[in-house]
PDB file of C-alpha atoms in Angstrom:
ATOM      1  CA  UNK A   1     -21.627  -1.144  -8.599  1.00 42.00           C
ATOM      2  CA  UNK A   2     -21.278  -3.989 -11.010  1.00 49.00           C
ATOM      3  CA  UNK A   3     -17.512  -4.412 -10.950  1.00 72.00           C
ATOM      4  CA  UNK A   4     -15.656  -6.197  -8.186  1.00 86.00           C
ATOM      5  CA  UNK A   5     -13.477  -4.084  -5.941  1.00 95.00           C
ATOM      6  CA  UNK A   6      -9.742  -4.609  -6.214  1.00 97.00           C
ATOM      7  CA  UNK A   7      -7.041  -4.764  -3.572  1.00 97.00           C
ATOM      8  CA  UNK A   8      -4.286  -2.440  -4.803  1.00 98.00           C
ATOM      9  CA  UNK A   9      -0.746  -1.810  -3.615  1.00 97.00           C
ATOM     10  CA  UNK A  10       0.292   1.798  -4.357  1.00 97.00           C
ATOM     11  CA  UNK A  11       3.782   2.492  -3.044  1.00 96.00           C
ATOM     12  CA  UNK A  12       7.136   4.097  -3.803  1.00 96.00           C
ATOM     13  CA  UNK A  13      10.376   2.156  -3.820  1.00 96.00           C
ATOM     14  CA  UNK A  14      14.051   2.794  -4.401  1.00 97.00           C
ATOM     15  CA  UNK A  15      15.472   1.349  -7.610  1.00 97.00           C
ATOM     16  CA  UNK A  16      17.040  -1.425  -5.534  1.00 97.00           C
ATOM     17  CA  UNK A  17      13.693  -2.405  -4.003  1.00 95.00           C
ATOM     18  CA  UNK A  18      13.529  -0.721  -0.587  1.00 95.00           C
ATOM     19  CA  UNK A  19      10.597   1.269   0.802  1.00 94.00           C
ATOM     20  CA  UNK A  20      12.524   2.859   3.671  1.00 93.00           C
ATOM     21  CA  UNK A  21      15.920   2.807   5.321  1.00 94.00           C
ATOM     22  CA  UNK A  22      16.548   0.494   8.266  1.00 93.00           C
ATOM     23  CA  UNK A  23      15.617   3.339  10.634  1.00 92.00           C
ATOM     24  CA  UNK A  24      12.284   3.788   8.731  1.00 89.00           C
ATOM     25  CA  UNK A  25      13.369   7.056   7.095  1.00 91.00           C
ATOM     26  CA  UNK A  26      11.940   8.234   3.758  1.00 92.00           C
ATOM     27  CA  UNK A  27      14.285  11.203   3.372  1.00 93.00           C
ATOM     28  CA  UNK A  28      15.894   9.631   0.294  1.00 94.00           C
ATOM     29  CA  UNK A  29      12.466   9.676  -1.388  1.00 93.00           C
ATOM     30  CA  UNK A  30      11.790  13.365  -0.723  1.00 92.00           C
ATOM     31  CA  UNK A  31      15.062  14.371  -2.399  1.00 93.00           C
ATOM     32  CA  UNK A  32      13.883  13.076  -5.801  1.00 94.00           C
ATOM     33  CA  UNK A  33      12.320  15.634  -8.108  1.00 93.00           C
ATOM     34  CA  UNK A  34       8.817  14.552  -9.021  1.00 93.00           C
ATOM     35  CA  UNK A  35       5.932  16.132 -10.855  1.00 92.00           C
ATOM     36  CA  UNK A  36       2.948  17.450  -8.914  1.00 90.00           C
ATOM     37  CA  UNK A  37       1.952  14.787  -6.413  1.00 92.00           C
ATOM     38  CA  UNK A  38       3.262  11.997  -8.662  1.00 95.00           C
ATOM     39  CA  UNK A  39      -0.235  10.642  -9.362  1.00 94.00           C
ATOM     40  CA  UNK A  40      -1.251  10.320  -5.706  1.00 94.00           C
ATOM     41  CA  UNK A  41      -4.474  12.368  -5.899  1.00 94.00           C
ATOM     42  CA  UNK A  42      -5.601  10.533  -9.010  1.00 96.00           C
ATOM     43  CA  UNK A  43      -5.043   7.191  -7.288  1.00 97.00           C
ATOM     44  CA  UNK A  44      -6.496   8.312  -3.947  1.00 96.00           C
ATOM     45  CA  UNK A  45      -9.796   9.145  -5.636  1.00 96.00           C
ATOM     46  CA  UNK A  46     -10.111   5.528  -6.829  1.00 97.00           C
ATOM     47  CA  UNK A  47     -10.185   4.083  -3.286  1.00 98.00           C
ATOM     48  CA  UNK A  48     -12.599   4.334  -0.377  1.00 97.00           C
ATOM     49  CA  UNK A  49     -10.985   1.795   1.925  1.00 98.00           C
ATOM     50  CA  UNK A  50      -7.489   1.722   3.439  1.00 97.00           C
ATOM     51  CA  UNK A  51      -5.819  -1.286   5.038  1.00 97.00           C
ATOM     52  CA  UNK A  52      -2.482  -1.417   6.794  1.00 95.00           C
ATOM     53  CA  UNK A  53      -0.554  -3.288   9.433  1.00 92.00           C
ATOM     54  CA  UNK A  54      -0.080  -2.074  12.988  1.00 92.00           C
ATOM     55  CA  UNK A  55       3.559  -1.159  12.378  1.00 90.00           C
ATOM     56  CA  UNK A  56       2.594   1.157   9.488  1.00 92.00           C
ATOM     57  CA  UNK A  57      -0.220   2.638  11.589  1.00 93.00           C
ATOM     58  CA  UNK A  58       2.179   3.351  14.483  1.00 90.00           C
ATOM     59  CA  UNK A  59       4.681   4.906  12.025  1.00 90.00           C
ATOM     60  CA  UNK A  60       1.955   7.244  10.704  1.00 92.00           C
ATOM     61  CA  UNK A  61       1.004   8.287  14.243  1.00 90.00           C
ATOM     62  CA  UNK A  62       4.662   9.147  14.965  1.00 89.00           C
ATOM     63  CA  UNK A  63       4.965  11.519  11.972  1.00 88.00           C
ATOM     64  CA  UNK A  64       3.803  14.690  13.772  1.00 85.00           C
ATOM     65  CA  UNK A  65       0.794  15.149  11.462  1.00 88.00           C
ATOM     66  CA  UNK A  66      -1.938  17.637  12.310  1.00 89.00           C
ATOM     67  CA  UNK A  67      -4.611  15.010  11.684  1.00 92.00           C
ATOM     68  CA  UNK A  68      -4.953  11.400  10.572  1.00 93.00           C
ATOM     69  CA  UNK A  69      -4.287  11.370   6.800  1.00 93.00           C
ATOM     70  CA  UNK A  70      -7.122   9.005   5.824  1.00 95.00           C
ATOM     71  CA  UNK A  71     -10.040  10.561   7.702  1.00 91.00           C
ATOM     72  CA  UNK A  72     -12.415  10.395   4.739  1.00 91.00           C
ATOM     73  CA  UNK A  73     -11.862   6.674   4.077  1.00 96.00           C
ATOM     74  CA  UNK A  74     -12.782   3.442   5.854  1.00 97.00           C
ATOM     75  CA  UNK A  75      -9.524   2.435   7.501  1.00 97.00           C
ATOM     76  CA  UNK A  76      -8.659  -0.992   8.903  1.00 97.00           C
ATOM     77  CA  UNK A  77      -5.497  -1.891  10.804  1.00 95.00           C
ATOM     78  CA  UNK A  78      -4.466  -5.541  11.042  1.00 94.00           C
ATOM     79  CA  UNK A  79      -2.915  -6.467  14.369  1.00 92.00           C
ATOM     80  CA  UNK A  80      -2.100  -9.600  16.331  1.00 88.00           C
ATOM     81  CA  UNK A  81      -2.791  -7.853  19.631  1.00 86.00           C
ATOM     82  CA  UNK A  82      -6.021  -6.430  20.917  1.00 84.00           C
ATOM     83  CA  UNK A  83      -6.645  -2.737  20.345  1.00 86.00           C
ATOM     84  CA  UNK A  84      -9.684  -0.519  20.679  1.00 92.00           C
ATOM     85  CA  UNK A  85     -11.253   0.987  17.590  1.00 94.00           C
ATOM     86  CA  UNK A  86     -11.168   4.771  17.414  1.00 94.00           C
ATOM     87  CA  UNK A  87     -12.732   7.460  15.243  1.00 93.00           C
ATOM     88  CA  UNK A  88     -10.144   6.871  12.491  1.00 94.00           C
ATOM     89  CA  UNK A  89      -9.572   3.112  12.353  1.00 96.00           C
ATOM     90  CA  UNK A  90     -11.019  -0.288  13.113  1.00 96.00           C
ATOM     91  CA  UNK A  91      -8.553  -2.909  14.316  1.00 96.00           C
ATOM     92  CA  UNK A  92      -8.776  -6.369  12.774  1.00 94.00           C
ATOM     93  CA  UNK A  93      -7.171  -9.523  14.155  1.00 90.00           C
ATOM     94  CA  UNK A  94      -9.187 -12.217  12.399  1.00 86.00           C
ATOM     95  CA  UNK A  95      -8.538 -14.230   9.257  1.00 90.00           C
ATOM     96  CA  UNK A  96      -7.132 -11.866   6.620  1.00 92.00           C
ATOM     97  CA  UNK A  97      -8.309 -13.889   3.613  1.00 94.00           C
ATOM     98  CA  UNK A  98     -11.942 -13.924   4.741  1.00 95.00           C
ATOM     99  CA  UNK A  99     -11.819 -10.261   5.705  1.00 95.00           C
ATOM    100  CA  UNK A 100     -10.349  -9.132   2.369  1.00 96.00           C
ATOM    101  CA  UNK A 101     -12.710 -11.305   0.318  1.00 95.00           C
ATOM    102  CA  UNK A 102     -15.667  -9.869   2.256  1.00 95.00           C
ATOM    103  CA  UNK A 103     -14.431  -6.319   1.563  1.00 96.00           C
ATOM    104  CA  UNK A 104     -13.987  -7.095  -2.125  1.00 96.00           C
ATOM    105  CA  UNK A 105     -17.557  -8.419  -2.317  1.00 95.00           C
ATOM    106  CA  UNK A 106     -19.032  -5.159  -0.976  1.00 95.00           C
ATOM    107  CA  UNK A 107     -20.034  -2.255  -3.188  1.00 95.00           C
ATOM    108  CA  UNK A 108     -17.528   0.546  -3.304  1.00 96.00           C
ATOM    109  CA  UNK A 109     -14.274   1.742  -4.749  1.00 97.00           C
ATOM    110  CA  UNK A 110     -10.949  -0.079  -4.615  1.00 97.00           C
ATOM    111  CA  UNK A 111      -9.037  -0.984  -1.446  1.00 98.00           C
ATOM    112  CA  UNK A 112      -5.526   0.405  -0.861  1.00 97.00           C
ATOM    113  CA  UNK A 113      -2.779  -1.456   0.993  1.00 96.00           C
ATOM    114  CA  UNK A 114      -0.747   1.276   2.706  1.00 94.00           C
ATOM    115  CA  UNK A 115       2.825   0.287   3.476  1.00 85.00           C
ATOM    116  CA  UNK A 116       4.663  -2.930   2.876  1.00 78.00           C
ATOM    117  CA  UNK A 117       6.194  -5.503   5.115  1.00 80.00           C
ATOM    118  CA  UNK A 118       4.654  -8.529   6.688  1.00 84.00           C
ATOM    119  CA  UNK A 119       1.008  -7.747   5.908  1.00 88.00           C
ATOM    120  CA  UNK A 120       1.774  -7.249   2.213  1.00 92.00           C
ATOM    121  CA  UNK A 121       3.757 -10.488   2.253  1.00 91.00           C
ATOM    122  CA  UNK A 122       0.742 -12.330   3.711  1.00 92.00           C
ATOM    123  CA  UNK A 123      -1.538 -10.891   1.022  1.00 94.00           C
ATOM    124  CA  UNK A 124       0.872 -11.841  -1.764  1.00 94.00           C
ATOM    125  CA  UNK A 125       1.247 -15.404  -0.481  1.00 93.00           C
ATOM    126  CA  UNK A 126      -2.541 -15.770  -0.523  1.00 93.00           C
ATOM    127  CA  UNK A 127      -2.926 -14.217  -3.990  1.00 93.00           C
ATOM    128  CA  UNK A 128      -5.125 -11.405  -2.643  1.00 95.00           C
ATOM    129  CA  UNK A 129      -3.419  -8.405  -4.289  1.00 96.00           C
ATOM    130  CA  UNK A 130      -5.094  -7.587  -7.613  1.00 97.00           C
ATOM    131  CA  UNK A 131      -2.918  -4.695  -8.766  1.00 97.00           C
ATOM    132  CA  UNK A 132       0.551  -3.362  -7.995  1.00 97.00           C
ATOM    133  CA  UNK A 133       1.280   0.315  -8.677  1.00 98.00           C
ATOM    134  CA  UNK A 134       4.956   0.888  -7.964  1.00 97.00           C
ATOM    135  CA  UNK A 135       6.583   4.298  -8.219  1.00 97.00           C
ATOM    136  CA  UNK A 136      10.313   3.801  -8.616  1.00 97.00           C
ATOM    137  CA  UNK A 137      12.723   6.491  -7.428  1.00 97.00           C
ATOM    138  CA  UNK A 138      16.108   6.785  -9.174  1.00 97.00           C
ATOM    139  CA  UNK A 139      17.916   6.134  -5.910  1.00 97.00           C
ATOM    140  CA  UNK A 140      19.932   3.198  -4.610  1.00 97.00           C
ATOM    141  CA  UNK A 141      19.943   3.012  -0.830  1.00 96.00           C
ATOM    142  CA  UNK A 142      21.827  -0.265  -0.471  1.00 95.00           C
ATOM    143  CA  UNK A 143      19.793  -1.738   2.350  1.00 95.00           C
ATOM    144  CA  UNK A 144      16.685  -1.065   4.341  1.00 94.00           C
ATOM    145  CA  UNK A 145      13.120  -2.318   4.513  1.00 93.00           C
ATOM    146  CA  UNK A 146      12.465  -4.368   1.370  1.00 93.00           C
ATOM    147  CA  UNK A 147       9.297  -3.890  -0.645  1.00 93.00           C
ATOM    148  CA  UNK A 148       8.923  -7.635  -1.176  1.00 92.00           C
ATOM    149  CA  UNK A 149      10.013 -10.248   1.330  1.00 90.00           C
ATOM    150  CA  UNK A 150      11.506 -13.573   0.381  1.00 89.00           C
ATOM    151  CA  UNK A 151       8.980 -16.375   0.384  1.00 83.00           C
ATOM    152  CA  UNK A 152       7.437 -19.372  -1.288  1.00 83.00           C
ATOM    153  CA  UNK A 153       5.321 -17.623  -3.898  1.00 84.00           C
ATOM    154  CA  UNK A 154       5.410 -16.739  -7.547  1.00 89.00           C
ATOM    155  CA  UNK A 155       2.978 -14.320  -9.182  1.00 92.00           C
ATOM    156  CA  UNK A 156       2.668 -13.590 -12.841  1.00 94.00           C
ATOM    157  CA  UNK A 157       1.799  -9.978 -13.548  1.00 96.00           C
ATOM    158  CA  UNK A 158       0.675  -8.121 -16.648  1.00 97.00           C
ATOM    159  CA  UNK A 159       1.784  -4.537 -17.325  1.00 97.00           C
ATOM    160  CA  UNK A 160      -1.258  -2.231 -17.532  1.00 97.00           C
ATOM    161  CA  UNK A 161       0.511   1.108 -17.761  1.00 97.00           C
ATOM    162  CA  UNK A 162       3.847   2.815 -17.453  1.00 98.00           C
ATOM    163  CA  UNK A 163       4.361   6.554 -17.023  1.00 97.00           C
ATOM    164  CA  UNK A 164       6.811   8.962 -15.501  1.00 95.00           C
ATOM    165  CA  UNK A 165       6.564  11.908 -13.143  1.00 96.00           C
ATOM    166  CA  UNK A 166       9.788  13.759 -13.856  1.00 96.00           C
ATOM    167  CA  UNK A 167      12.425  11.518 -12.200  1.00 95.00           C
ATOM    168  CA  UNK A 168       9.937   8.891 -10.945  1.00 96.00           C
ATOM    169  CA  UNK A 169       8.672   5.992 -13.054  1.00 97.00           C
ATOM    170  CA  UNK A 170       5.294   4.444 -12.257  1.00 97.00           C
ATOM    171  CA  UNK A 171       4.722   0.806 -13.183  1.00 98.00           C
ATOM    172  CA  UNK A 172       1.142  -0.457 -12.968  1.00 98.00           C
ATOM    173  CA  UNK A 173       0.748  -4.242 -12.994  1.00 98.00           C
ATOM    174  CA  UNK A 174      -2.265  -6.512 -12.749  1.00 97.00           C
ATOM    175  CA  UNK A 175      -2.090  -9.966 -11.159  1.00 96.00           C
ATOM    176  CA  UNK A 176      -2.881 -12.633 -13.748  1.00 91.00           C
ATOM    177  CA  UNK A 177      -5.052 -15.064 -11.785  1.00 82.00           C
TER     178      UNK A 177
END
């Protein structure tokens, strides 16, 4: 491939900027009427690598799924503790900037950041996220787990696309480096 891979955030948020309630529930999101899979399949076909933090990985494992949802993708989980790789994921506890830049330099499709929180915050502070695809639900939940944490950073973004899926609005931004 001749184009550089991109690190992309694809995530849903409440209108007031939360990705889950304080007890990690997404029930508010499932009550919104969407359209089809709200662009998920289209996006999913553009990536071959998944990255997430250990907290997101543990949340996925606790969802009573029949099988790991990203079996057909390379999946990396960033953790501060030691963990053994398994058939679904490789655990990473090294320098995130070097790791991401090495992934971006390899041939392949884009790289998806699954979940938000501290790992996303680290990527944003280092200017590693290339695109932000945010699907906004017409719901205010008042408090919960914020999509973006407070910090010492400022990114300028450029709107690539805007579309809606019934009640959801998708905003697709590119980081202006």
